[in-house]
PDB file of C-alpha atoms in Angstrom:
ATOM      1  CA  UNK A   1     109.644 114.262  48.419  1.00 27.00           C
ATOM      2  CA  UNK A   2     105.959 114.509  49.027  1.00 28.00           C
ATOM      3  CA  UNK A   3     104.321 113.473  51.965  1.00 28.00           C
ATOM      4  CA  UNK A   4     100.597 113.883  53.610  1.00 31.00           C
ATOM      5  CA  UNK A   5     100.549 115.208  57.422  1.00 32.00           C
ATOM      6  CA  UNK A   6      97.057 114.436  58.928  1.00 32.00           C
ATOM      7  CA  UNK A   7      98.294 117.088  61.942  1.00 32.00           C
ATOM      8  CA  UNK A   8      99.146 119.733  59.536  1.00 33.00           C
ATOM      9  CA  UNK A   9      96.339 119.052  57.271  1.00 34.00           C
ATOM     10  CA  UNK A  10      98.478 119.878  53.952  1.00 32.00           C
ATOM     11  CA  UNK A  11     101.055 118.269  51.869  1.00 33.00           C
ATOM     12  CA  UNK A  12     104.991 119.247  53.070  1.00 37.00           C
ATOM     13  CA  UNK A  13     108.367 119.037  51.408  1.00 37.00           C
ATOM     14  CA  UNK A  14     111.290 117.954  53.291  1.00 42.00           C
ATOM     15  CA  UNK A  15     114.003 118.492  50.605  1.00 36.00           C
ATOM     16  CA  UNK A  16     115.703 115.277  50.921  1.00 38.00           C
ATOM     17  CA  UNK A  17     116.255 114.342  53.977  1.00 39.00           C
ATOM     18  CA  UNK A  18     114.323 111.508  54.578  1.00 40.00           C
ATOM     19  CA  UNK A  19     115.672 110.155  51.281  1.00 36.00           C
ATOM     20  CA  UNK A  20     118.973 110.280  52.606  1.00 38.00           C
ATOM     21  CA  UNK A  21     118.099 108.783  56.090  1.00 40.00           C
ATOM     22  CA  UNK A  22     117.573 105.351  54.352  1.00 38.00           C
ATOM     23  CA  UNK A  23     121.423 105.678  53.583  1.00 38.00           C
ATOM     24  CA  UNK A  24     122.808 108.146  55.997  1.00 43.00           C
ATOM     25  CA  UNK A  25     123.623 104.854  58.466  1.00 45.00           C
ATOM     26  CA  UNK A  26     125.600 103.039  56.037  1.00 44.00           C
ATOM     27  CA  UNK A  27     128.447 101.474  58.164  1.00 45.00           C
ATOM     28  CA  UNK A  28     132.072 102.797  57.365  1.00 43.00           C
ATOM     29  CA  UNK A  29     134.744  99.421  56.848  1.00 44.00           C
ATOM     30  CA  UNK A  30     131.481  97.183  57.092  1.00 51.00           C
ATOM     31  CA  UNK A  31     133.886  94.442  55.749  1.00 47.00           C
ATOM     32  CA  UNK A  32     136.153  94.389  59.121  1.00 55.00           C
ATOM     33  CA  UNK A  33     133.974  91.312  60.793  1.00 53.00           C
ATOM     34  CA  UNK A  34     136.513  90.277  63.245  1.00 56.00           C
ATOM     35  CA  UNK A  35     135.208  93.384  65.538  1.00 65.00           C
ATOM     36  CA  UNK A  36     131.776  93.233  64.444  1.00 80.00           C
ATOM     37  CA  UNK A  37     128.607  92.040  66.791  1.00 89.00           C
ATOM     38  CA  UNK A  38     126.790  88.774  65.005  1.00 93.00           C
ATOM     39  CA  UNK A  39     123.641  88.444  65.829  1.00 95.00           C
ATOM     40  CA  UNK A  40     120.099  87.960  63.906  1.00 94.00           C
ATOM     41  CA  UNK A  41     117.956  91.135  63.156  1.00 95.00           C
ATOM     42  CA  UNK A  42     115.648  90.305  65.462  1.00 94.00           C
ATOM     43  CA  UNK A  43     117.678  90.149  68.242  1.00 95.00           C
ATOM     44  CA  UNK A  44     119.060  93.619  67.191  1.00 96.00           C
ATOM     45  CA  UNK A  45     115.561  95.238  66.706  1.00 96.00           C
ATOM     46  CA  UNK A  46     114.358  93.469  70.218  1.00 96.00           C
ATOM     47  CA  UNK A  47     117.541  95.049  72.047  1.00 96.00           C
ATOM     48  CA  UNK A  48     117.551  98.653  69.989  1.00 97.00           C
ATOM     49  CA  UNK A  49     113.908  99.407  69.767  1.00 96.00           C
ATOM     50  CA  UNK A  50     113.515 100.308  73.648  1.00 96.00           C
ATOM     51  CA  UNK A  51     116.676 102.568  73.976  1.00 96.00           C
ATOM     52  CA  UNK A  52     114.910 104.096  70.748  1.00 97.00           C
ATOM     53  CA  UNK A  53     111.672 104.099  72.614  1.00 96.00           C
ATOM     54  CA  UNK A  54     113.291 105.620  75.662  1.00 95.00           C
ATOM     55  CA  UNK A  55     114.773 108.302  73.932  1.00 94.00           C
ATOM     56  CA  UNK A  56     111.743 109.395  72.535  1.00 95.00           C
ATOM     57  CA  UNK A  57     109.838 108.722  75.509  1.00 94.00           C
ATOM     58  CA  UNK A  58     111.377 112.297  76.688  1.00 94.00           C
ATOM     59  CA  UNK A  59     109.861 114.069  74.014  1.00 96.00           C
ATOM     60  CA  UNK A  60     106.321 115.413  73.571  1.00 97.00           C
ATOM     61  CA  UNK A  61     105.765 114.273  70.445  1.00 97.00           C
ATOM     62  CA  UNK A  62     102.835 112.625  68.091  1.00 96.00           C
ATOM     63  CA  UNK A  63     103.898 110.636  65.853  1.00 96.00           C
ATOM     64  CA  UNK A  64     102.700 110.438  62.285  1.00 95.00           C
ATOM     65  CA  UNK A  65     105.207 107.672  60.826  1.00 95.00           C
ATOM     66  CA  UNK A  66     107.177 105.041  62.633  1.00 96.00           C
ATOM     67  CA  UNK A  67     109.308 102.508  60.803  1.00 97.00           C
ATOM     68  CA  UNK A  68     112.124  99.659  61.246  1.00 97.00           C
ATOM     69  CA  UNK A  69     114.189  98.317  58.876  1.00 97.00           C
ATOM     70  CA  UNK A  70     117.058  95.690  57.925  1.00 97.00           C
ATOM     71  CA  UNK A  71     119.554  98.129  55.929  1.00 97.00           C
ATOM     72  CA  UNK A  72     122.775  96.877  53.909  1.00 96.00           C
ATOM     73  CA  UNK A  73     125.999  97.640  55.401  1.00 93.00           C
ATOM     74  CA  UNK A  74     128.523  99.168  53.322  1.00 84.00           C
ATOM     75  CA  UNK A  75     132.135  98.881  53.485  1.00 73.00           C
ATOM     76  CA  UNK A  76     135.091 101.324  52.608  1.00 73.00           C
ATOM     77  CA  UNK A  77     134.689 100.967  49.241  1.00 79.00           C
ATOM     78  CA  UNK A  78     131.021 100.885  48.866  1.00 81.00           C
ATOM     79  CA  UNK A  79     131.222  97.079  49.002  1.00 82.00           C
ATOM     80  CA  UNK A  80     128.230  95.358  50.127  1.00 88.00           C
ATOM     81  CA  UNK A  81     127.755  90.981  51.700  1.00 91.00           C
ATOM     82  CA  UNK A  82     124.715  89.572  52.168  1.00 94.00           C
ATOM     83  CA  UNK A  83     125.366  88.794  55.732  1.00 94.00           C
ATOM     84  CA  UNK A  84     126.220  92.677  56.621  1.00 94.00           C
ATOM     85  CA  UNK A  85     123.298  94.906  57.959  1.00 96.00           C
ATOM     86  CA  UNK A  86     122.247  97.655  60.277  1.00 97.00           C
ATOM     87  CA  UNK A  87     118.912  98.165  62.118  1.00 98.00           C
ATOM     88  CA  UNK A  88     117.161 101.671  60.913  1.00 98.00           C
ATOM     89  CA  UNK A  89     114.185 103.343  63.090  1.00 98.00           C
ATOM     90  CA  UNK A  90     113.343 106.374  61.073  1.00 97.00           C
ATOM     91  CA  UNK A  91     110.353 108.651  62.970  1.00 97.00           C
ATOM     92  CA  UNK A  92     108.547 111.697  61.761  1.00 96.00           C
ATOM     93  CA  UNK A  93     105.468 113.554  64.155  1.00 96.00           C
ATOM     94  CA  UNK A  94     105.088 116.806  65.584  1.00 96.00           C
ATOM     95  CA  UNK A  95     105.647 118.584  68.747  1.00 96.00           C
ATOM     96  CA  UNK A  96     102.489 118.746  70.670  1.00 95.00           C
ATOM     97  CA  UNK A  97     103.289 122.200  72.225  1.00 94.00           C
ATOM     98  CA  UNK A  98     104.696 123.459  68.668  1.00 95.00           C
ATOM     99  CA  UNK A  99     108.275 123.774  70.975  1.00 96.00           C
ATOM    100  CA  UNK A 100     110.272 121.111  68.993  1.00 97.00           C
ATOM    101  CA  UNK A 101     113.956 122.921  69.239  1.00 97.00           C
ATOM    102  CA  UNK A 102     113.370 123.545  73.019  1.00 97.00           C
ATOM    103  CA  UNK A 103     113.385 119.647  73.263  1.00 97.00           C
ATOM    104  CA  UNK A 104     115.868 118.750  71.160  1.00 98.00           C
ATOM    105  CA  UNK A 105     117.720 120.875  73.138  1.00 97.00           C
ATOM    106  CA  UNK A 106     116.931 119.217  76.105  1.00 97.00           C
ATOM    107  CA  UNK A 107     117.498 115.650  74.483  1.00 98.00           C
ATOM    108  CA  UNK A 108     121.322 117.417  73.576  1.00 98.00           C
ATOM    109  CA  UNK A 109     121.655 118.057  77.501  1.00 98.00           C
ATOM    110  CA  UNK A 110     120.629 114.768  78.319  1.00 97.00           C
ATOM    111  CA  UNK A 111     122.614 112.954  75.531  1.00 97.00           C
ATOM    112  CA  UNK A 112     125.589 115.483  76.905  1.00 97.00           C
ATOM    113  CA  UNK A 113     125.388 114.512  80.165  1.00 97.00           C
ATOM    114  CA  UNK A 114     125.101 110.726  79.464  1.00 96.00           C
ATOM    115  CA  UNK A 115     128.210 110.942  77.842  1.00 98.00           C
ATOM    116  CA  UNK A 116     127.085 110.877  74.025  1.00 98.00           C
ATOM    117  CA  UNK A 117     129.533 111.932  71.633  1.00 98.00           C
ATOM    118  CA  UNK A 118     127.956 114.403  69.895  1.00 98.00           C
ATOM    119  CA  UNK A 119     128.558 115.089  66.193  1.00 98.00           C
ATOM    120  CA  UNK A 120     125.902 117.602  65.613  1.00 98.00           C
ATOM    121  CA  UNK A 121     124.340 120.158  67.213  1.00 98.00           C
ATOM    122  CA  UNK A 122     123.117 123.466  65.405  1.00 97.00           C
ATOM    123  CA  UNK A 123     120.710 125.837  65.047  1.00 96.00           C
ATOM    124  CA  UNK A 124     119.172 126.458  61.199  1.00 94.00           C
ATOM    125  CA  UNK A 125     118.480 130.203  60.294  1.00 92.00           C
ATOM    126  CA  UNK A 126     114.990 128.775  60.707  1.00 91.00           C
ATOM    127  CA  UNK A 127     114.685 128.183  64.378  1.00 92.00           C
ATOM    128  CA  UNK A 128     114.887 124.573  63.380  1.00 95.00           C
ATOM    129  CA  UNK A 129     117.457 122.402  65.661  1.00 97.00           C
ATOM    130  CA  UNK A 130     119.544 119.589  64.165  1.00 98.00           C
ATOM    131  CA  UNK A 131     121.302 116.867  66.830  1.00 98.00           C
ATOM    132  CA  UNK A 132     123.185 113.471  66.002  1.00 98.00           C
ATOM    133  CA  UNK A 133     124.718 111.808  69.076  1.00 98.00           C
ATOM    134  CA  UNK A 134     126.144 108.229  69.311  1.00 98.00           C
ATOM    135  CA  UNK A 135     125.704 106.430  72.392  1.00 97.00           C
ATOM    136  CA  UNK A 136     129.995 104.614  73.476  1.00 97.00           C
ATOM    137  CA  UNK A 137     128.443 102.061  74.802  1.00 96.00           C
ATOM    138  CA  UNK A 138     126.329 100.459  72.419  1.00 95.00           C
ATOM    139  CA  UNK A 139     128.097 102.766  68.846  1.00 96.00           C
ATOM    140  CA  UNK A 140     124.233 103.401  68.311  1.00 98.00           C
ATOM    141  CA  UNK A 141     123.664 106.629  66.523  1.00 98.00           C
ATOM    142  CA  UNK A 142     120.381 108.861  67.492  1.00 98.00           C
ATOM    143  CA  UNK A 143     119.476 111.899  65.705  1.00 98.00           C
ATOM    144  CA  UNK A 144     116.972 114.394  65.458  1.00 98.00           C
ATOM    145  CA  UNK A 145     116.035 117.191  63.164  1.00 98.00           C
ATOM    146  CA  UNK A 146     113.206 119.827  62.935  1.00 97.00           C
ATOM    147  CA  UNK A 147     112.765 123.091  61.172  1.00 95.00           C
ATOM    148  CA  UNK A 148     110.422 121.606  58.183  1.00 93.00           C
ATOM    149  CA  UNK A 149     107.750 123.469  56.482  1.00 89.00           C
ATOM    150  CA  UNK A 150     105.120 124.229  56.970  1.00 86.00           C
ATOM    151  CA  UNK A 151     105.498 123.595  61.080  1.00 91.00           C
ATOM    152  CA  UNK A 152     109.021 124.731  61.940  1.00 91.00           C
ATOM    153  CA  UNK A 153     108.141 124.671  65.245  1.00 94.00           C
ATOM    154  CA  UNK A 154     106.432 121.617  65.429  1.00 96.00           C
ATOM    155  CA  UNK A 155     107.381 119.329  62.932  1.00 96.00           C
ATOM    156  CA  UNK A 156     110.276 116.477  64.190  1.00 97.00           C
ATOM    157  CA  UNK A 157     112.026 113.642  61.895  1.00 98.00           C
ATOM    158  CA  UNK A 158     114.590 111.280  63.645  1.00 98.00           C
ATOM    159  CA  UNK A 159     116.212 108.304  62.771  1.00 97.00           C
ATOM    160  CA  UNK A 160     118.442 106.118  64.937  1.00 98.00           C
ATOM    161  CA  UNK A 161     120.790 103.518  63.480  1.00 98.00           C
ATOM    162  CA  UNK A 162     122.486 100.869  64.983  1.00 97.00           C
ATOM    163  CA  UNK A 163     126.470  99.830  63.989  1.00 96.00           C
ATOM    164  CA  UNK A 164     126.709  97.163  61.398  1.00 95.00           C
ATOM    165  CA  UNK A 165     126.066  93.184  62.176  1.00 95.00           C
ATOM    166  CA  UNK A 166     126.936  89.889  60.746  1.00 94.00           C
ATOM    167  CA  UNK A 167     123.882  87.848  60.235  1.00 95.00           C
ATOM    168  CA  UNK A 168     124.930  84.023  62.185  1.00 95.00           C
ATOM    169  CA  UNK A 169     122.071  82.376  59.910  1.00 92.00           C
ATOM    170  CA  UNK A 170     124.257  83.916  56.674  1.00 92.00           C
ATOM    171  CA  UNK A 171     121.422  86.373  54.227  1.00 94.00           C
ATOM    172  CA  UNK A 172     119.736  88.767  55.318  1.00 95.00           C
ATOM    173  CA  UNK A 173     115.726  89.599  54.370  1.00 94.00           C
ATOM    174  CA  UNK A 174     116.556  93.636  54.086  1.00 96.00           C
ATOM    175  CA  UNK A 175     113.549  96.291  54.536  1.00 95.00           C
ATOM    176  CA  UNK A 176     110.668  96.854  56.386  1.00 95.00           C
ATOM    177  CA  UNK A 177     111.024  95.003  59.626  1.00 91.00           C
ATOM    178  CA  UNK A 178     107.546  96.782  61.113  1.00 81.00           C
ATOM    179  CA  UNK A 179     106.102 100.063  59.924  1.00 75.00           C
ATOM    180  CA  UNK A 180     103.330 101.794  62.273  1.00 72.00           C
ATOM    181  CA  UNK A 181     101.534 105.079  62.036  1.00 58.00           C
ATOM    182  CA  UNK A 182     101.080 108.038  64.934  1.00 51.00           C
TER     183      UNK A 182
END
C-alpha cells in the first residue's frame, strides 16, 4: 500500500497494516445482542470521538490523515446483520520532535496507570513501538504503532475501535462517517 506524506516529502510503504486496520476491530460473537449497547452511529461517534481526541491530545503529533467510519460487526462465525456495527477512527501523522516511541511509551504509562488492559506492548528491532490497550469501562480499544519507513522515528498510525452496536433505527449506512486531513 502506497501512500503520499506531504511531511516526508516521498511516497512510503506500510506493508499492510493499514489494510488490516479496516478489519482488525471486527467484533468477536457480534451476534450475542442481549449484552450489546444499541444506539445510532452518531451517538457512538459523538461519545467516542473525544476520548479519541483526548488520547491523542497527549501526543505531539501532526496529523496527515484522520478518518471515521461505520464498520460491520462480525460474529463467531464470520456472520454479519445489517443492524451490527462498530465505530473506526484510524489516524496516521508524524511526531513533531521525530521521538514517536518515547510517547507511545508514555501513552502505555498512562493507559497503565488508568487501568487499561493492555494487550500489546513491544518494541520492533526497528526502534518502532507497537501498543493496543482497551479501556474496562467503555471495551473501547486504542492502539498505536510506529516504526514505518522512511521516518521510524517519526512516523505514527493509530486506530481506535469501539465494541460492536445494534443500530435502534435497524440498517446501517457503513463507511466514511467524516474523513479530514493534518
Amino acid at each position: 500500500m502506497r501512500f503520499h506524506n506531504p511531511t516526508l516529502g516521498r511516497h512510503a510503504r506500510l506493508p499492510g497494516v493499514l489494510a488490516c486496520m479496516l478489519i482488525a476491530g471486527a467484533c468477536a460473537g457480534a451476534t450475542d445482542t442481549d449484552s450489546m449497547d444499541t444506539k445510532n452511529t452518531q451517538q457512538a461517534v459523538a461519545e467516542f470521538l473525544p476520548q479519541v481526541e483526548s488520547a491523542l491530545g497527549a501526543l505531539a503529533v501532526d496529523r496527515e490523515s484522520f478518518e471515521v467510519r461505520a464498520n460491520r460487526c462480525e460474529g463467531r462465525q464470520g456472520e454479519t446483520r445489517d443492524d451490527l456495527y462498530y465505530i473506526w477512527v484510524g489516524l496516521r501523522g508524524t511526531a513533531r520532535g521525530n521521538d514517536i516511541a518515547n510517547q507511545i511509551g508514555q501513552a502505555h504509562a498512562r493507559w497503565q496507570a488508568a487501568g487499561w488492559e493492555i494487550t500489546r506492548f513491544r518494541t520492533l528491532d526497528n526502534g518502532g513501538v507497537n501498543l493496543t490497550a482497551t479501556d474496562p469501562a467503555t471495551g473501547n480499544t486504542f492502539t498505536l504503532d510506529s516504526g514505518f519507513q522512511p521516518a521510524p522515528d517519526a512516523y505514527v498510525v493509530g486506530f481506535f475501535n469501539t465494541p460492536c452496536f445494534q443500530s435502534p433505527e435497524g440498517r446501517v449506512d457503513f463507511g466514511t462517517v467524516s474523513r479530514r486531513g493534518g
